[in-house]
Amino acid sequence: MSKLLNRSFSHIYVEKQVANNYITKNILSKFKDSKVIYIDDYKEVFSGFDQNFSIQKQSQKIIIAEKKDNFIYQGSKMCHDFNNSAFFYANNIINCLFDCKYCYLGGMYPSSNIVVFVNIEEFFYEIEKISKSYKNIYLSYGYDTDIPIFENIYPFIGEWINKINELSNIKMEIRTKSNIFHNVLSNKNIDNVIPAWTLNPQKFIEKYEKKTANLDERLVSIKKVQDMGIKVRLSIDPIIIEGDFLKEYKLLIDKIFNFLNHEFIRDLSIGFFRIPNVYLKNLKKHSNSPIIFNNFEVIDSIATYPLKEKETAINSLINYLNRFIEREKIFII
């Protein structure tokens, strides 16, 4: 992952209207060898036809832009709201430096170039307004990326934490597959932040979660956060039905609970591979990963494994998890 975090970008596209933004200047100062191209609208580069998401992954570019609307979204029905009265998500970065072969981003966007929206004060204004309408809000930040790995480009997490600390009724989840989150959170007041990690058996990480931290590295990072006295959220997701998968996931559960401090696990969610069917169709146009060519069922426009297969596996995994964690802390997506 170190190469990923210290990479350079050959080209950086900048919308003219944000050329003098302080975040824009900060980012450009870190990439002095990159060719900077000024544009009128990020969609000129990002939304063009005849792009190949997978090929672009080999040489991603940064696009610095201003977001015009839809700063905060209602939470996706494919995610859990963890019993909060309101669930929202926010992104000021689109796309990811990791290369997970099942990721919906490859079916959602025409380009894998990284879009960074730098007008974060408008995001903050919107979340302040929303906070006045609900008693408790669960906010997922960085939903369309793995936000901690961008902290060396610009420390967005720090600015979001400062804002959320002003709004006592919001809990902000930040989820990652990295091994650096403990460094990002160090020396910050994160009472209203839920650090979360997505975990999978190492076999599936190697096969489908390219460029991410390996399982051991993630667990070490989680333990370091626990050692700060912070409770963490764990997510075994997506569960991949392949080979003797139940054995693989039970070994994963053993490893998690043998290594981590049980008292500092806030909760744990499990979810099977699922994706909007329209995104799945788009993914198949440029990817040959075997995971996306399963015989999925499509229910309410969501492609996933057949219900009977999932029910059998869920029952088995929950029974196994109950050895280590209370049932009320287990959430099924």
mmCIF file of C-alpha atoms in Angstrom:
data_model
loop_
_atom_site.group_PDB
_atom_site.id
_atom_site.type_symbol
_atom_site.label_atom_id
_atom_site.label_comp_id
_atom_site.label_asym_id
_atom_site.label_seq_id
_atom_site.Cartn_x
_atom_site.Cartn_y
_atom_site.Cartn_z
ATOM 1 C CA MET A 1 0.000 0.000 0.000
ATOM 2 C CA SER A 2 2.928 2.400 0.469
ATOM 3 C CA LYS A 3 3.327 2.802 -3.311
ATOM 4 C CA LEU A 4 -0.367 3.579 -3.533
ATOM 5 C CA LEU A 5 -0.181 6.260 -0.865
ATOM 6 C CA ASN A 6 2.910 7.940 -2.316
ATOM 7 C CA ARG A 7 1.911 7.755 -5.953
ATOM 8 C CA SER A 8 1.940 10.694 -8.312
ATOM 9 C CA PHE A 9 -0.659 11.575 -10.899
ATOM 10 C CA SER A 10 0.537 12.436 -14.400
ATOM 11 C CA HIS A 11 -2.348 14.827 -15.021
ATOM 12 C CA ILE A 12 -4.550 16.891 -12.733
ATOM 13 C CA TYR A 13 -7.624 18.576 -14.190
ATOM 14 C CA VAL A 14 -8.878 21.675 -12.378
ATOM 15 C CA GLU A 15 -12.175 23.459 -12.882
ATOM 16 C CA LYS A 16 -11.395 27.133 -13.439
ATOM 17 C CA GLN A 17 -13.867 28.284 -10.779
ATOM 18 C CA VAL A 18 -11.958 26.445 -8.017
ATOM 19 C CA ALA A 19 -8.443 27.287 -9.190
ATOM 20 C CA ASN A 20 -7.942 29.656 -6.249
ATOM 21 C CA ASN A 21 -9.628 27.477 -3.637
ATOM 22 C CA TYR A 22 -7.311 26.837 -0.690
ATOM 23 C CA ILE A 23 -7.792 23.065 -0.952
ATOM 24 C CA THR A 24 -6.998 23.132 -4.673
ATOM 25 C CA LYS A 25 -3.768 25.003 -3.999
ATOM 26 C CA ASN A 26 -2.854 22.601 -1.199
ATOM 27 C CA ILE A 27 -3.362 19.549 -3.423
ATOM 28 C CA LEU A 28 -1.445 21.006 -6.371
ATOM 29 C CA SER A 29 1.488 21.880 -4.112
ATOM 30 C CA LYS A 30 1.973 18.155 -3.493
ATOM 31 C CA PHE A 31 2.129 17.204 -7.171
ATOM 32 C CA LYS A 32 4.563 19.653 -8.713
ATOM 33 C CA ASP A 33 5.493 17.232 -11.511
ATOM 34 C CA SER A 34 1.915 16.684 -12.636
ATOM 35 C CA LYS A 35 0.582 18.426 -15.723
ATOM 36 C CA VAL A 36 -2.251 20.743 -14.677
ATOM 37 C CA ILE A 37 -5.052 21.280 -17.193
ATOM 38 C CA TYR A 38 -7.778 23.848 -16.521
ATOM 39 C CA ILE A 39 -11.318 22.989 -17.616
ATOM 40 C CA ASP A 40 -14.785 24.525 -17.431
ATOM 41 C CA ASP A 41 -16.653 21.494 -16.081
ATOM 42 C CA TYR A 42 -15.345 18.253 -14.598
ATOM 43 C CA LYS A 43 -17.884 16.295 -16.620
ATOM 44 C CA GLU A 44 -15.920 17.174 -19.767
ATOM 45 C CA VAL A 45 -13.327 14.677 -18.566
ATOM 46 C CA PHE A 46 -15.288 12.431 -16.240
ATOM 47 C CA SER A 47 -18.489 11.802 -18.170
ATOM 48 C CA GLY A 48 -17.197 11.414 -21.713
ATOM 49 C CA PHE A 49 -18.100 8.456 -23.902
ATOM 50 C CA ASP A 50 -15.757 5.624 -24.928
ATOM 51 C CA GLN A 51 -13.973 5.421 -21.572
ATOM 52 C CA ASN A 52 -12.857 2.135 -20.054
ATOM 53 C CA PHE A 53 -13.067 2.060 -16.259
ATOM 54 C CA SER A 54 -10.663 -0.887 -15.890
ATOM 55 C CA ILE A 55 -7.999 0.505 -18.231
ATOM 56 C CA GLN A 56 -8.122 3.917 -16.555
ATOM 57 C CA LYS A 57 -7.469 2.210 -13.210
ATOM 58 C CA GLN A 58 -3.908 1.614 -14.415
ATOM 59 C CA SER A 59 -3.238 5.355 -14.659
ATOM 60 C CA GLN A 60 -5.818 7.363 -12.768
ATOM 61 C CA LYS A 61 -5.985 11.141 -12.958
ATOM 62 C CA ILE A 62 -7.276 13.653 -10.403
ATOM 63 C CA ILE A 63 -10.098 16.034 -11.300
ATOM 64 C CA ILE A 64 -10.568 18.944 -8.876
ATOM 65 C CA ALA A 65 -14.064 20.363 -9.056
ATOM 66 C CA GLU A 66 -16.950 22.192 -7.429
ATOM 67 C CA LYS A 67 -20.037 20.193 -6.528
ATOM 68 C CA LYS A 68 -23.174 22.036 -7.546
ATOM 69 C CA ASP A 69 -25.937 20.144 -5.711
ATOM 70 C CA ASN A 70 -26.905 16.963 -3.844
ATOM 71 C CA PHE A 71 -24.288 17.396 -1.145
ATOM 72 C CA ILE A 72 -25.927 14.913 1.227
ATOM 73 C CA TYR A 73 -27.833 11.795 0.121
ATOM 74 C CA GLN A 74 -30.353 9.518 1.767
ATOM 75 C CA GLY A 75 -28.686 6.264 2.821
ATOM 76 C CA SER A 76 -28.792 3.317 0.458
ATOM 77 C CA LYS A 77 -31.268 0.500 1.085
ATOM 78 C CA MET A 78 -28.350 -1.897 0.512
ATOM 79 C CA CYS A 79 -26.727 -0.656 3.722
ATOM 80 C CA HIS A 80 -27.807 -0.873 7.361
ATOM 81 C CA ASP A 81 -28.948 2.193 9.303
ATOM 82 C CA PHE A 82 -27.927 0.550 12.623
ATOM 83 C CA ASN A 83 -31.268 1.550 14.157
ATOM 84 C CA ASN A 84 -30.747 5.282 13.749
ATOM 85 C CA SER A 85 -33.740 7.489 13.023
ATOM 86 C CA ALA A 86 -32.089 8.998 9.949
ATOM 87 C CA PHE A 87 -29.378 7.653 7.642
ATOM 88 C CA PHE A 88 -27.458 9.819 5.182
ATOM 89 C CA TYR A 89 -24.192 9.640 3.309
ATOM 90 C CA ALA A 90 -21.799 12.210 1.922
ATOM 91 C CA ASN A 91 -18.989 12.127 -0.611
ATOM 92 C CA ASN A 92 -16.644 14.865 -1.608
ATOM 93 C CA ILE A 93 -14.448 12.322 -3.382
ATOM 94 C CA ILE A 94 -15.679 10.027 -6.144
ATOM 95 C CA ASN A 95 -13.827 6.817 -7.007
ATOM 96 C CA CYS A 96 -11.097 4.936 -5.226
ATOM 97 C CA LEU A 97 -7.403 4.124 -5.429
ATOM 98 C CA PHE A 98 -8.160 0.529 -4.459
ATOM 99 C CA ASP A 99 -9.296 -1.886 -7.165
ATOM 100 C CA CYS A 100 -11.946 -4.200 -5.743
ATOM 101 C CA LYS A 101 -13.216 -6.376 -8.564
ATOM 102 C CA TYR A 102 -16.786 -6.457 -7.257
ATOM 103 C CA CYS A 103 -17.108 -2.714 -6.573
ATOM 104 C CA TYR A 104 -20.276 -1.012 -7.776
ATOM 105 C CA LEU A 105 -18.292 2.107 -8.735
ATOM 106 C CA GLY A 106 -17.174 0.351 -11.917
ATOM 107 C CA GLY A 107 -20.798 0.038 -12.945
ATOM 108 C CA MET A 108 -21.958 3.415 -11.661
ATOM 109 C CA TYR A 109 -19.440 5.751 -13.287
ATOM 110 C CA PRO A 110 -18.005 5.844 -16.834
ATOM 111 C CA SER A 111 -14.559 6.842 -15.567
ATOM 112 C CA SER A 112 -12.279 5.610 -12.781
ATOM 113 C CA ASN A 113 -10.512 8.966 -12.520
ATOM 114 C CA ILE A 114 -10.664 10.542 -9.070
ATOM 115 C CA VAL A 115 -12.985 13.519 -8.615
ATOM 116 C CA VAL A 116 -12.270 15.728 -5.608
ATOM 117 C CA PHE A 117 -14.929 18.294 -4.715
ATOM 118 C CA VAL A 118 -13.210 21.074 -2.795
ATOM 119 C CA ASN A 119 -16.180 23.275 -1.817
ATOM 120 C CA ILE A 120 -16.625 21.406 1.460
ATOM 121 C CA GLU A 121 -18.178 24.400 3.224
ATOM 122 C CA GLU A 122 -21.334 23.732 1.172
ATOM 123 C CA PHE A 123 -21.373 20.118 2.363
ATOM 124 C CA PHE A 124 -21.081 21.407 5.924
ATOM 125 C CA TYR A 125 -23.892 23.917 5.436
ATOM 126 C CA GLU A 126 -26.178 21.150 4.189
ATOM 127 C CA ILE A 127 -25.403 18.745 7.034
ATOM 128 C CA GLU A 128 -26.033 21.548 9.549
ATOM 129 C CA LYS A 129 -29.496 22.077 8.047
ATOM 130 C CA ILE A 130 -30.276 18.358 8.125
ATOM 131 C CA SER A 131 -29.099 18.055 11.734
ATOM 132 C CA LYS A 132 -31.902 20.396 12.822
ATOM 133 C CA SER A 133 -34.595 18.058 11.463
ATOM 134 C CA TYR A 134 -33.724 14.776 13.192
ATOM 135 C CA LYS A 135 -33.034 13.610 16.723
ATOM 136 C CA ASN A 136 -30.260 11.190 15.765
ATOM 137 C CA ILE A 137 -28.413 10.974 12.465
ATOM 138 C CA TYR A 138 -26.093 8.290 11.173
ATOM 139 C CA LEU A 139 -23.834 9.749 8.485
ATOM 140 C CA SER A 140 -21.620 7.567 6.324
ATOM 141 C CA TYR A 141 -18.750 9.712 5.057
ATOM 142 C CA GLY A 142 -16.698 8.661 2.048
ATOM 143 C CA TYR A 143 -19.277 6.201 0.776
ATOM 144 C CA ASP A 144 -18.012 6.299 -2.838
ATOM 145 C CA THR A 145 -14.349 5.858 -1.985
ATOM 146 C CA ASP A 146 -11.957 4.687 0.741
ATOM 147 C CA ILE A 147 -11.430 8.098 2.252
ATOM 148 C CA PRO A 148 -8.518 7.420 4.688
ATOM 149 C CA ILE A 149 -6.120 6.666 1.831
ATOM 150 C CA PHE A 150 -6.575 10.215 0.532
ATOM 151 C CA GLU A 151 -5.422 11.907 3.733
ATOM 152 C CA ASN A 152 -1.927 12.429 2.346
ATOM 153 C CA ILE A 153 -3.496 14.282 -0.602
ATOM 154 C CA TYR A 154 -5.656 16.466 1.640
ATOM 155 C CA PRO A 155 -6.813 15.892 5.258
ATOM 156 C CA PHE A 156 -10.548 15.925 4.604
ATOM 157 C CA ILE A 157 -11.273 13.578 7.506
ATOM 158 C CA GLY A 158 -9.867 16.053 9.996
ATOM 159 C CA GLU A 159 -12.094 18.838 8.690
ATOM 160 C CA TRP A 160 -15.186 16.617 8.703
ATOM 161 C CA ILE A 161 -14.455 15.493 12.264
ATOM 162 C CA ASN A 162 -14.203 19.117 13.396
ATOM 163 C CA LYS A 163 -17.580 19.878 11.833
ATOM 164 C CA ILE A 164 -19.308 16.784 13.229
ATOM 165 C CA ASN A 165 -18.001 17.600 16.701
ATOM 166 C CA GLU A 166 -20.095 20.782 16.510
ATOM 167 C CA LEU A 167 -23.255 18.721 15.865
ATOM 168 C CA SER A 168 -23.947 16.478 18.844
ATOM 169 C CA ASN A 169 -26.777 14.484 17.244
ATOM 170 C CA ILE A 170 -24.666 13.060 14.400
ATOM 171 C CA LYS A 171 -22.581 9.903 14.445
ATOM 172 C CA MET A 172 -20.263 9.743 11.452
ATOM 173 C CA GLU A 173 -19.027 6.386 10.202
ATOM 174 C CA ILE A 174 -15.833 6.220 8.157
ATOM 175 C CA ARG A 175 -15.155 2.816 6.635
ATOM 176 C CA THR A 176 -11.930 1.485 5.155
ATOM 177 C CA LYS A 177 -9.979 -1.478 3.828
ATOM 178 C CA SER A 178 -6.696 0.254 4.616
ATOM 179 C CA ASN A 179 -4.070 -0.232 7.311
ATOM 180 C CA ILE A 180 -3.487 3.467 8.040
ATOM 181 C CA PHE A 181 -6.706 4.575 9.716
ATOM 182 C CA HIS A 182 -5.137 4.509 13.177
ATOM 183 C CA ASN A 183 -2.658 7.165 12.023
ATOM 184 C CA VAL A 184 -5.447 9.310 10.586
ATOM 185 C CA LEU A 185 -7.406 9.205 13.864
ATOM 186 C CA SER A 186 -4.453 9.780 16.163
ATOM 187 C CA ASN A 187 -4.689 12.911 18.349
ATOM 188 C CA LYS A 188 -8.224 13.735 17.212
ATOM 189 C CA ASN A 189 -11.414 14.118 19.243
ATOM 190 C CA ILE A 190 -13.542 11.389 17.698
ATOM 191 C CA ASP A 191 -16.367 10.993 20.212
ATOM 192 C CA ASN A 192 -18.886 11.293 17.366
ATOM 193 C CA VAL A 193 -16.940 9.154 14.887
ATOM 194 C CA ILE A 194 -17.387 5.436 14.269
ATOM 195 C CA PRO A 195 -14.220 3.936 12.772
ATOM 196 C CA ALA A 196 -15.181 0.917 10.662
ATOM 197 C CA TRP A 197 -13.327 -1.755 8.742
ATOM 198 C CA THR A 198 -14.480 -4.124 6.043
ATOM 199 C CA LEU A 199 -12.972 -7.584 6.414
ATOM 200 C CA ASN A 200 -12.800 -10.692 4.251
ATOM 201 C CA PRO A 201 -10.792 -13.917 4.289
ATOM 202 C CA GLN A 202 -7.278 -13.337 2.958
ATOM 203 C CA LYS A 203 -8.033 -15.710 0.073
ATOM 204 C CA PHE A 204 -10.749 -13.373 -1.187
ATOM 205 C CA ILE A 205 -8.752 -10.215 -0.432
ATOM 206 C CA GLU A 206 -5.979 -11.470 -2.707
ATOM 207 C CA LYS A 207 -8.403 -12.457 -5.441
ATOM 208 C CA TYR A 208 -10.917 -9.620 -5.416
ATOM 209 C CA GLU A 209 -9.678 -6.694 -3.284
ATOM 210 C CA LYS A 210 -6.639 -5.598 -5.251
ATOM 211 C CA LYS A 211 -4.314 -2.946 -3.782
ATOM 212 C CA THR A 212 -6.036 -3.073 -0.373
ATOM 213 C CA ALA A 213 -4.294 -3.877 2.897
ATOM 214 C CA ASN A 214 -4.113 -7.569 3.694
ATOM 215 C CA LEU A 215 -6.146 -9.052 6.533
ATOM 216 C CA ASP A 216 -3.344 -9.039 9.097
ATOM 217 C CA GLU A 217 -2.526 -5.401 8.342
ATOM 218 C CA ARG A 218 -6.144 -4.374 8.786
ATOM 219 C CA LEU A 219 -6.418 -6.222 12.093
ATOM 220 C CA VAL A 220 -3.266 -4.557 13.412
ATOM 221 C CA SER A 221 -4.673 -1.133 12.495
ATOM 222 C CA ILE A 222 -7.989 -1.967 14.180
ATOM 223 C CA LYS A 223 -6.205 -3.099 17.345
ATOM 224 C CA LYS A 224 -4.234 0.146 17.468
ATOM 225 C CA VAL A 225 -7.492 2.111 17.374
ATOM 226 C CA GLN A 226 -8.940 -0.105 20.115
ATOM 227 C CA ASP A 227 -5.808 0.553 22.169
ATOM 228 C CA MET A 228 -6.710 4.263 22.021
ATOM 229 C CA GLY A 229 -9.885 3.350 23.931
ATOM 230 C CA ILE A 230 -12.111 3.616 20.859
ATOM 231 C CA LYS A 231 -14.837 1.149 19.916
ATOM 232 C CA VAL A 232 -14.796 -0.024 16.312
ATOM 233 C CA ARG A 233 -17.378 -1.284 13.852
ATOM 234 C CA LEU A 234 -16.556 -4.410 11.857
ATOM 235 C CA SER A 235 -18.175 -5.479 8.615
ATOM 236 C CA ILE A 236 -17.738 -8.897 7.030
ATOM 237 C CA ASP A 237 -18.853 -7.790 3.615
ATOM 238 C CA PRO A 238 -19.313 -8.794 0.900
ATOM 239 C CA ILE A 239 -19.608 -12.443 1.799
ATOM 240 C CA ILE A 240 -18.630 -14.312 -1.340
ATOM 241 C CA ILE A 241 -20.207 -17.700 -2.014
ATOM 242 C CA GLU A 242 -17.336 -19.547 -3.600
ATOM 243 C CA GLY A 243 -15.803 -22.934 -2.814
ATOM 244 C CA ASP A 244 -15.867 -23.909 0.862
ATOM 245 C CA PHE A 245 -16.753 -20.338 1.795
ATOM 246 C CA LEU A 246 -18.359 -21.125 5.168
ATOM 247 C CA LYS A 247 -15.117 -22.687 6.358
ATOM 248 C CA GLU A 248 -13.194 -19.609 5.158
ATOM 249 C CA TYR A 249 -15.516 -17.192 6.955
ATOM 250 C CA LYS A 250 -15.510 -19.177 10.191
ATOM 251 C CA LEU A 251 -11.709 -19.138 10.140
ATOM 252 C CA LEU A 252 -11.923 -15.381 9.582
ATOM 253 C CA ILE A 253 -14.228 -15.004 12.584
ATOM 254 C CA ASP A 254 -11.814 -17.029 14.716
ATOM 255 C CA LYS A 255 -8.941 -14.795 13.658
ATOM 256 C CA ILE A 256 -10.864 -11.588 14.325
ATOM 257 C CA PHE A 257 -11.892 -12.523 17.850
ATOM 258 C CA ASN A 258 -8.593 -14.136 18.779
ATOM 259 C CA PHE A 259 -6.737 -10.944 17.882
ATOM 260 C CA LEU A 260 -9.050 -8.059 18.765
ATOM 261 C CA ASN A 261 -10.378 -6.785 22.086
ATOM 262 C CA HIS A 262 -14.022 -7.937 22.289
ATOM 263 C CA GLU A 263 -14.957 -5.102 24.656
ATOM 264 C CA PHE A 264 -14.042 -2.507 22.033
ATOM 265 C CA ILE A 265 -16.137 -3.937 19.213
ATOM 266 C CA ARG A 266 -19.186 -1.705 18.896
ATOM 267 C CA ASP A 267 -21.016 -4.056 16.530
ATOM 268 C CA LEU A 268 -20.521 -6.297 13.526
ATOM 269 C CA SER A 269 -22.454 -6.464 10.271
ATOM 270 C CA ILE A 270 -22.531 -9.210 7.684
ATOM 271 C CA GLY A 271 -23.699 -8.819 4.120
ATOM 272 C CA PHE A 272 -23.600 -10.854 0.951
ATOM 273 C CA PHE A 273 -22.431 -9.580 -2.404
ATOM 274 C CA ARG A 274 -25.134 -7.330 -3.817
ATOM 275 C CA ILE A 275 -25.232 -4.698 -6.510
ATOM 276 C CA PRO A 276 -27.878 -2.777 -8.474
ATOM 277 C CA ASN A 277 -28.523 -4.861 -11.552
ATOM 278 C CA VAL A 278 -27.926 -1.949 -13.902
ATOM 279 C CA TYR A 279 -24.443 -1.480 -12.403
ATOM 280 C CA LEU A 280 -23.755 -5.190 -12.742
ATOM 281 C CA LYS A 281 -24.574 -5.031 -16.448
ATOM 282 C CA ASN A 282 -22.187 -2.102 -16.866
ATOM 283 C CA LEU A 283 -19.435 -3.889 -14.931
ATOM 284 C CA LYS A 284 -19.624 -6.842 -17.282
ATOM 285 C CA LYS A 285 -18.786 -4.572 -20.215
ATOM 286 C CA HIS A 286 -15.222 -3.998 -19.028
ATOM 287 C CA SER A 287 -14.458 -6.624 -16.372
ATOM 288 C CA ASN A 288 -13.945 -10.378 -16.599
ATOM 289 C CA SER A 289 -13.808 -10.979 -12.849
ATOM 290 C CA PRO A 290 -15.556 -14.279 -12.039
ATOM 291 C CA ILE A 291 -17.456 -12.813 -9.094
ATOM 292 C CA ILE A 292 -19.712 -10.734 -11.346
ATOM 293 C CA PHE A 293 -20.675 -13.670 -13.581
ATOM 294 C CA ASN A 294 -22.501 -15.715 -10.942
ATOM 295 C CA ASN A 295 -26.096 -16.793 -11.436
ATOM 296 C CA PHE A 296 -27.615 -14.062 -9.308
ATOM 297 C CA GLU A 297 -31.240 -13.449 -8.506
ATOM 298 C CA VAL A 298 -32.580 -9.968 -9.168
ATOM 299 C CA ILE A 299 -34.985 -8.740 -6.499
ATOM 300 C CA ASP A 300 -36.194 -5.125 -6.514
ATOM 301 C CA SER A 301 -33.515 -4.335 -9.128
ATOM 302 C CA ILE A 302 -30.724 -5.662 -6.849
ATOM 303 C CA ALA A 303 -28.603 -8.594 -8.027
ATOM 304 C CA THR A 304 -27.485 -10.972 -5.283
ATOM 305 C CA TYR A 305 -27.179 -14.648 -4.424
ATOM 306 C CA PRO A 306 -30.363 -16.765 -4.279
ATOM 307 C CA LEU A 307 -32.280 -16.243 -1.045
ATOM 308 C CA LYS A 308 -32.144 -19.900 -0.009
ATOM 309 C CA GLU A 309 -28.342 -19.971 -0.270
ATOM 310 C CA LYS A 310 -28.061 -16.803 1.774
ATOM 311 C CA GLU A 311 -30.463 -17.926 4.489
ATOM 312 C CA THR A 312 -28.587 -21.173 5.077
ATOM 313 C CA ALA A 313 -25.259 -19.359 5.248
ATOM 314 C CA ILE A 314 -26.557 -16.543 7.477
ATOM 315 C CA ASN A 315 -27.939 -18.989 10.030
ATOM 316 C CA SER A 316 -24.656 -20.870 10.121
ATOM 317 C CA LEU A 317 -22.547 -17.721 10.478
ATOM 318 C CA ILE A 318 -24.756 -16.114 13.129
ATOM 319 C CA ASN A 319 -24.676 -19.280 15.214
ATOM 320 C CA TYR A 320 -20.903 -19.222 14.948
ATOM 321 C CA LEU A 321 -20.630 -15.508 15.737
ATOM 322 C CA ASN A 322 -22.768 -15.960 18.854
ATOM 323 C CA ARG A 323 -19.810 -17.711 20.471
ATOM 324 C CA PHE A 324 -17.975 -14.388 20.471
ATOM 325 C CA ILE A 325 -20.441 -11.493 20.345
ATOM 326 C CA GLU A 326 -23.971 -10.806 21.572
ATOM 327 C CA ARG A 327 -26.724 -11.290 19.014
ATOM 328 C CA GLU A 328 -27.985 -7.725 19.441
ATOM 329 C CA LYS A 329 -24.619 -6.474 18.171
ATOM 330 C CA ILE A 330 -24.879 -8.447 14.926
ATOM 331 C CA PHE A 331 -26.528 -6.688 11.996
ATOM 332 C CA ILE A 332 -27.511 -8.385 8.752
ATOM 333 C CA ILE A 333 -27.439 -6.379 5.548
#
